[in-house]
Amino acid sequence: MIVCVAVVGHQNNPLYIQSFTEEDDALKLHHIVHCSLDVVDERVNNPKKSGPTLNETFLGLLYPTENYKVYGYLTNTKVKFILVTTDLDVRDADVRNFFRRFHAAYVDAVSNPFHIPGKKITSKTFSERVSAIVKSFGLSSAG
Amino acid sequence: MANYLAQFQSIKSACDHIVISVEDVSDLWPTVKNAFEERLPFKRAILNNKTRNPVLVDKFPAEFILTTDARLRSRFPQEQLLFWFREPYASIVLVTCEDLDEFKTILKPRLKLIVQNDEREWFIVFVSKAHPNNDQAIKMAKKVYARLEVDFSSKKRERCCKLDIHGPEPNFWEDLEIKIIESIRNTLDKRVQFYEDELRKLSELRFMPIWNFCNFFILKESLAFMFEMAHLHEDALREYDELELCYLETVNMTGKHREFGGVENGDEEAALLNFENKPLTQIVQDDSFREFEFRQYLFACQSKLLFKLNRPFEVAARGYTFVISFSKALTQHENILPFCMREVWIITACLALISGTYSNYNEGLAAPDIEKEFYRLLGDLYSLCRVKFMRLAYIIGYGSDIERSPINSASLSMLPWPKPSVWPSVPPDASSEVLAKEKLILQATPRVKHFCILRKPLPLEPSVLLREANRRRASLSAGNTFEMFDGRSAIDGSGSDAPLRMSSLNKAQTISMSRTNSSPGFDGSIDRPMRLAEIFVASEHALRQTISNPNLWKSLSSVEEFEQKYLELTKGAADNYHRSWWKRHGVVLDGEIAAVFFKHGNFDLAAKSYEKVCALYSGEGWQDLLAEVLPNLAECQKILNDQAGYLSSCVRLLSLDKGLFSIKERQAFQSEVVSIAHSEMEHPVPLDVSSLITFSGNPGPPLVLCDGDPGTLSVTVWSGFPDDITLDSLSLTLAATYNADEGAKALKSSFATVLKPGRNTITVDLPPQKPGSYVLGVLTGQIGQLRFRSHSFSKVGPADSDDFMSYEKPTRPILKVFNPRPLVDLAAATSSPLLINEAQWIGIIVRPIDYSLKSAVLHIDTGPGLTIEESHVIEMESYIEVSQRPGDIANSNSALNDCSLADNKDFERLSLHDGRIQLPDWASNVTSILWIPVSAIDNNLARGSSTVNPQRQSIVDGMRTIALKLEFGVSHNQIFDRTIAVHFTDPFHVSTRVADKCNDGTLLLQVILHSEVKATLNIFDAWLDLQDGFVHTGKGDGRPISGFFPLIVSPTSRAGILFSICLGNTTAEVEDVAVQPESLLNIRYGISGDRTAGAHPPVTAESNGSEGARQDLIFRSTLVLQQPVLDPSLAVGFLPLPSDGLRVGQLINMNWRVERLKEFDQNKDSLCNDEVLYEVNANSDNWMIAGRKRGHVSLPTEQGSLSLLFAYTFHLTEYLVAFCHHKVFHIPHFCGVLIIFFIVTGSRIVISVLCVPLVAGYVRPPQLGLPDIDQANISCNPPGPHLICVLPPALSSSFCIPA
């Protein structure tokens, strides 16, 4: 289950963070997303490590912990997408696909002329779309 | 083969280096042993690795063992093959022989026997015992050795070397070493080949049922061990890796049920770095090994090699992965493992990895990025360990001491509970412990956050422990009851096991209720659901069983010990993260440390750490997280009495997103700020409230001021305070945009301002500023004792909470002060002259130039000769210049008069007070015209002039000035001075001429009237009051006939009137009056002009009311009529010249006859009665005149009187003095002869001047002029010749004419 998706700006500021847990514990997901920026930074700043995947937007698994997984995605404008999932066996392709759709939704959202770049994304449409993507991710991984 | 396992283990432990066997044929070993062993370990050896690539090994260890040694002798051939790795890698045959025959007969066959076993790598060391002095012996030894070489060395391979015991043999040892290494290398290659072949064979059978992992293991590990002995650790590691792979591949494949292991006492203590933890024989199971022990064993072997390779970071990296994957394996088998075995194992594994790698790690050895990675891994291990430790602590009831922070929640709430097959139950004798725990639970009061912030605590539990534990109890069949129970516990608030926080009292009641409400048929004594305290106690007891490590147990034995260990782990994680790339992890963990410090009253350290955390979160705009930590920091600061920090924390809290705190909490923040501000502050510090109070200029264009104008600046201030806040003072600085050195100027609004939440508009008085454009600088102010400042501009809305990343904002100028420029123009409305001596409107155009003249005051100061008609009001009307109305030009003819007036023009009457006029408001922005009634006084009558001698009146006479001073601007600070010249004039200029003189003496006097004004003049009447000596002809008064009038004179045109007059005396009545020296022309006229164009009808009270009313004006002009000069008074005649012509150089007498014809009447004063001034004018180039050119001659007034004529000739030095009527003429000397004749006969005189012509040709003769006498009075009859002919001089002339 995807528990959280987040958009983090190029200054590492949260632009959009949405948790999908029923409990009122979004803060811990904020923490996870925030800390995962360490990994993103490390990958971006260490070209040696990232190696051939340097030019790839999909950063892959950031955070192999016991209980949840954090995936990252870095757009060309250094906006990061973070995905936290409690599914421990997730197919890479699924995540890639998720991020691709998420990216498209993000691009649509920030193309709104009323959106101020660098500001939080408040669009309801975006959030609905993200929810839909998250839901469909659950379905595809289940099936 | 598995039987050999034990043997294999003992062999492995017995030998850890390569063996070189020494076949001591000639009992030489004792003598050379020391020398040989000194070479060990070999400094360097080049061996081949598994891929047959040479590898350099330093300090290669080996051991020399005699073949007679028991270790080499007692081996069975089968064992030898299996454990081949321990067999000698080289054989050295030590021989000596001093006799060739002996060699041939005894030694050689024996050696042949020894070396016939081709399996071994052997070589012969010949030891020569020959003394250096003993030549014979040396010779023999050489011979024997030569023989030896021939027999045993081949071309391919040298197998012999010679050691001279007594002689220096420097090359021997090198030679020996090379030979030994070569042998070892060959042997190694051979054995590797062997093992590989065997392994290949085995691994092909890997998926067969007959597969036996033990066999594979022994072979594989033998190979690995061999590599390790040869110091080829890299290869050894690879073998172990392959072994692990193979194990994982096959361990669960066969489908056989295998024991996992880990159930023995002490197993929970991770042995992943201790390969000797358990002998392999203990963990062998059938044909394989127990996973639990064996995987740890493999990892221990790998890490041992990695440490040898000096790669502790790799151990850490592999270790972390191993722990994670092993943890999964443990999870799978959790139901057979002791309670919480997994957690304990992970804790110990992490700690072991940390200490193991750290002790093997030398800082600075690895590349910086590897080092960072290493520390990151250590941090990961620490935090993993920390999480598991917290989990254990929670299970035994220390949950209330675990900070419910995001990080703890993130790591614990997603971590499932341990899943033992049966949850441990309370030991029978633990009721007192249960009570104690229960008491603890009840006592635990949730720490109330500062500012009374109420937050739902973050969960530390993945699910309700109570439910989880009870569900896992053995006899849990009546699940419904528990569901009911759980439901109740969920209802009562938290849905978690958080009685510790929210509602411990309620919880306790619930628990007690559940105890009494046991459902029927449910035996409470046995299957009664456990209470939380019981769960804790049961877990504690179970854990005590699990944990064998006394230190670990100690750490869990009490809350204090737990906290100490917790702090140690957290610090370890934080420190290591700080050394790695993962700063955020480090800082967040610092926050956890701070929480512990805070709990123990170590507020100083806590504040420092919290500050770091807050800086991290606020720096990147993670407000939700910041909102969690910032109150803690504030509390620390408050306790530490750090007012500045506390205030700034409060401000930061207030400036966070409004949704993050309730309104009450925000009000609490504000009241803290206000109360501190109004209390006595020890160290008043300026507070930066940039995030809370922002300001901006009003939207729209900036305020524009002209130089010197004050103004009021309206500024929008956004307050982020939840309530109204009173600012005791407020000031704003303005900064000039292009003039940095000017510095900022403060604008003060000194009175107290109350800021409402949200938008406020504040107006500030703006003193006059220098020209330039200004932006808002800093907002400063005071709340009580507290000074604050705000730097942030907001665009239109409130400060955006995530505006932290906005760059230098484009600062919009809020004020523009223009350079000095004309703001207004005052000008006369017309340039054409106005009527003098009449009340006239003078128009002054007041033209504001993009500047408001609101409440402007005009000072009017008229110059001399000009007065304002105070009796009339001043009119003001709007004005539109003609040139600005191009559309109207077409029909301007008809509307000429009002073309300058707008259709809806404003009009107002104003009055003058003390020479000042207040301009009306409507005129503040439009060009208007001010009509001031004035009259210019000129007491002189206009003078006419004659056409003969036209004299125009000087324009200056009619010029008047009016000084205007306009005070305008907001506070009348702008002053505009202007002096306007206004031209006044009479309506006419009169000139006269005598048009004709009739025979009867009637003179027709033409009076020409030049209109001087730009208005139509209607002449209604004109009459002439004549001076003495003139009378009108006829009996009339000399007026033109009435039909002649009205005479209309167009602007600037002329008209003429003829008067018929004649000379004559005035009538007797006139004598009563004073003698009138001048004639007076009277003209009654009317004027129809527009004041906008120039002269116009005079201002009268009713003038504006009735346009039809004719205003008759009288114009008077004096005329000087002169008696007509009918006869010349004097006649001048030029007497004829000699008829024979003139010659150059010839003296000629030029004679003029002046004759008085009649007496002068006029100019009596100016002209002497009987003297006439004469003057002879001649071109000095042509004439040389002898005599006085200018002088007076007497001319008697009476006709016919006689005078004497004197004539003198005199020399140069003499004077001619003429006495004539006792008048003496001084005639200056002249270089020549001067003869002047005055021939006076009566009133006739002849003036003779002696002249010499100088030039031949037709020249103008000298002229006689009488300057004092009017030309009209001179009759030149006959007139003098214009030209006379002068002949060239005669040839015999004695005159010398200068060239």
PDB file of N, CA, C and O in Angstrom, chain B residues 524-549:
ATOM      1  N   GLY B 524     -12.592 -16.669  33.492  1.00  0.00           N
ATOM      2  CA  GLY B 524     -11.689 -15.521  33.621  1.00  0.00           C
ATOM      3  C   GLY B 524     -10.344 -15.887  34.186  1.00  0.00           C
ATOM      4  O   GLY B 524      -9.342 -15.270  33.860  1.00  0.00           O
ATOM      5  N   SER B 525     -10.295 -16.903  35.007  1.00  0.00           N
ATOM      6  CA  SER B 525      -9.024 -17.198  35.663  1.00  0.00           C
ATOM      7  C   SER B 525      -8.008 -17.751  34.687  1.00  0.00           C
ATOM      8  O   SER B 525      -6.815 -17.592  34.873  1.00  0.00           O
ATOM      9  N   ILE B 526      -8.479 -18.415  33.659  1.00  0.00           N
ATOM     10  CA  ILE B 526      -7.528 -19.026  32.734  1.00  0.00           C
ATOM     11  C   ILE B 526      -7.382 -18.173  31.471  1.00  0.00           C
ATOM     12  O   ILE B 526      -6.301 -17.734  31.123  1.00  0.00           O
ATOM     13  N   ASP B 527      -8.519 -17.945  30.883  1.00  0.00           N
ATOM     14  CA  ASP B 527      -8.448 -17.320  29.580  1.00  0.00           C
ATOM     15  C   ASP B 527      -8.813 -15.842  29.597  1.00  0.00           C
ATOM     16  O   ASP B 527      -9.077 -15.247  28.574  1.00  0.00           O
ATOM     17  N   ARG B 528      -8.799 -15.364  30.735  1.00  0.00           N
ATOM     18  CA  ARG B 528      -9.091 -13.952  30.862  1.00  0.00           C
ATOM     19  C   ARG B 528      -8.084 -13.147  30.031  1.00  0.00           C
ATOM     20  O   ARG B 528      -6.889 -13.459  30.034  1.00  0.00           O
ATOM     21  N   PRO B 529      -8.551 -12.179  29.276  1.00  0.00           N
ATOM     22  CA  PRO B 529      -7.572 -11.415  28.504  1.00  0.00           C
ATOM     23  C   PRO B 529      -6.602 -10.692  29.429  1.00  0.00           C
ATOM     24  O   PRO B 529      -6.985 -10.221  30.497  1.00  0.00           O
ATOM     25  N   MET B 530      -5.404 -10.654  28.978  1.00  0.00           N
ATOM     26  CA  MET B 530      -4.373 -10.023  29.804  1.00  0.00           C
ATOM     27  C   MET B 530      -4.553  -8.521  29.783  1.00  0.00           C
ATOM     28  O   MET B 530      -4.926  -7.932  28.785  1.00  0.00           O
ATOM     29  N   ARG B 531      -4.256  -7.943  30.887  1.00  0.00           N
ATOM     30  CA  ARG B 531      -4.232  -6.494  30.921  1.00  0.00           C
ATOM     31  C   ARG B 531      -2.879  -6.017  30.422  1.00  0.00           C
ATOM     32  O   ARG B 531      -1.927  -6.797  30.333  1.00  0.00           O
ATOM     33  N   LEU B 532      -2.817  -4.782  30.192  1.00  0.00           N
ATOM     34  CA  LEU B 532      -1.584  -4.231  29.621  1.00  0.00           C
ATOM     35  C   LEU B 532      -0.410  -4.459  30.564  1.00  0.00           C
ATOM     36  O   LEU B 532       0.675  -4.889  30.151  1.00  0.00           O
ATOM     37  N   ALA B 533      -0.661  -4.221  31.818  1.00  0.00           N
ATOM     38  CA  ALA B 533       0.424  -4.393  32.777  1.00  0.00           C
ATOM     39  C   ALA B 533       0.882  -5.843  32.790  1.00  0.00           C
ATOM     40  O   ALA B 533       2.077  -6.134  32.885  1.00  0.00           O
ATOM     41  N   GLU B 534      -0.099  -6.714  32.640  1.00  0.00           N
ATOM     42  CA  GLU B 534       0.259  -8.133  32.635  1.00  0.00           C
ATOM     43  C   GLU B 534       1.062  -8.478  31.391  1.00  0.00           C
ATOM     44  O   GLU B 534       2.007  -9.251  31.454  1.00  0.00           O
ATOM     45  N   ILE B 535       0.662  -7.870  30.313  1.00  0.00           N
ATOM     46  CA  ILE B 535       1.420  -8.110  29.082  1.00  0.00           C
ATOM     47  C   ILE B 535       2.859  -7.666  29.274  1.00  0.00           C
ATOM     48  O   ILE B 535       3.813  -8.364  28.913  1.00  0.00           O
ATOM     49  N   PHE B 536       3.008  -6.513  29.861  1.00  0.00           N
ATOM     50  CA  PHE B 536       4.361  -6.004  30.075  1.00  0.00           C
ATOM     51  C   PHE B 536       5.168  -6.950  30.946  1.00  0.00           C
ATOM     52  O   PHE B 536       6.318  -7.285  30.640  1.00  0.00           O
ATOM     53  N   VAL B 537       4.530  -7.378  32.016  1.00  0.00           N
ATOM     54  CA  VAL B 537       5.266  -8.250  32.951  1.00  0.00           C
ATOM     55  C   VAL B 537       5.605  -9.569  32.275  1.00  0.00           C
ATOM     56  O   VAL B 537       6.726 -10.068  32.372  1.00  0.00           O
ATOM     57  N   ALA B 538       4.615 -10.093  31.557  1.00  0.00           N
ATOM     58  CA  ALA B 538       4.856 -11.361  30.884  1.00  0.00           C
ATOM     59  C   ALA B 538       5.986 -11.228  29.880  1.00  0.00           C
ATOM     60  O   ALA B 538       6.887 -12.081  29.794  1.00  0.00           O
ATOM     61  N   SER B 539       5.967 -10.136  29.142  1.00  0.00           N
ATOM     62  CA  SER B 539       7.009  -9.927  28.147  1.00  0.00           C
ATOM     63  C   SER B 539       8.358  -9.796  28.812  1.00  0.00           C
ATOM     64  O   SER B 539       9.372 -10.314  28.326  1.00  0.00           O
ATOM     65  N   GLU B 540       8.350  -9.111  29.913  1.00  0.00           N
ATOM     66  CA  GLU B 540       9.614  -8.919  30.611  1.00  0.00           C
ATOM     67  C   GLU B 540      10.204 -10.265  31.028  1.00  0.00           C
ATOM     68  O   GLU B 540      11.387 -10.527  30.832  1.00  0.00           O
ATOM     69  N   HIS B 541       9.333 -11.082  31.553  1.00  0.00           N
ATOM     70  CA  HIS B 541       9.825 -12.395  31.974  1.00  0.00           C
ATOM     71  C   HIS B 541      10.305 -13.205  30.782  1.00  0.00           C
ATOM     72  O   HIS B 541      11.348 -13.862  30.849  1.00  0.00           O
ATOM     73  N   ALA B 542       9.549 -13.122  29.718  1.00  0.00           N
ATOM     74  CA  ALA B 542       9.941 -13.891  28.539  1.00  0.00           C
ATOM     75  C   ALA B 542      11.259 -13.382  27.974  1.00  0.00           C
ATOM     76  O   ALA B 542      12.120 -14.157  27.554  1.00  0.00           O
ATOM     77  N   LEU B 543      11.400 -12.092  28.003  1.00  0.00           N
ATOM     78  CA  LEU B 543      12.637 -11.516  27.470  1.00  0.00           C
ATOM     79  C   LEU B 543      13.827 -11.918  28.307  1.00  0.00           C
ATOM     80  O   LEU B 543      14.910 -12.171  27.795  1.00  0.00           O
ATOM     81  N   ARG B 544      13.567 -11.993  29.584  1.00  0.00           N
ATOM     82  CA  ARG B 544      14.672 -12.382  30.454  1.00  0.00           C
ATOM     83  C   ARG B 544      15.142 -13.782  30.093  1.00  0.00           C
ATOM     84  O   ARG B 544      16.326 -14.090  30.186  1.00  0.00           O
ATOM     85  N   GLN B 545      14.183 -14.582  29.684  1.00  0.00           N
ATOM     86  CA  GLN B 545      14.563 -15.913  29.236  1.00  0.00           C
ATOM     87  C   GLN B 545      15.363 -15.836  27.942  1.00  0.00           C
ATOM     88  O   GLN B 545      16.304 -16.589  27.734  1.00  0.00           O
ATOM     89  N   THR B 546      14.950 -14.951  27.084  1.00  0.00           N
ATOM     90  CA  THR B 546      15.572 -14.892  25.769  1.00  0.00           C
ATOM     91  C   THR B 546      16.984 -14.334  25.849  1.00  0.00           C
ATOM     92  O   THR B 546      17.910 -14.853  25.233  1.00  0.00           O
ATOM     93  N   ILE B 547      17.115 -13.275  26.590  1.00  0.00           N
ATOM     94  CA  ILE B 547      18.386 -12.545  26.559  1.00  0.00           C
ATOM     95  C   ILE B 547      19.385 -13.217  27.472  1.00  0.00           C
ATOM     96  O   ILE B 547      19.137 -13.403  28.676  1.00  0.00           O
ATOM     97  N   SER B 548      20.486 -13.601  26.892  1.00  0.00           N
ATOM     98  CA  SER B 548      21.522 -14.204  27.710  1.00  0.00           C
ATOM     99  C   SER B 548      22.612 -13.190  28.041  1.00  0.00           C
ATOM    100  O   SER B 548      23.369 -13.384  28.965  1.00  0.00           O
ATOM    101  N   ASN B 549      22.650 -12.156  27.245  1.00  0.00           N
ATOM    102  CA  ASN B 549      23.706 -11.168  27.463  1.00  0.00           C
ATOM    103  C   ASN B 549      23.340 -10.302  28.664  1.00  0.00           C
ATOM    104  O   ASN B 549      22.337  -9.590  28.651  1.00  0.00           O
TER     105      ASN B 549
END
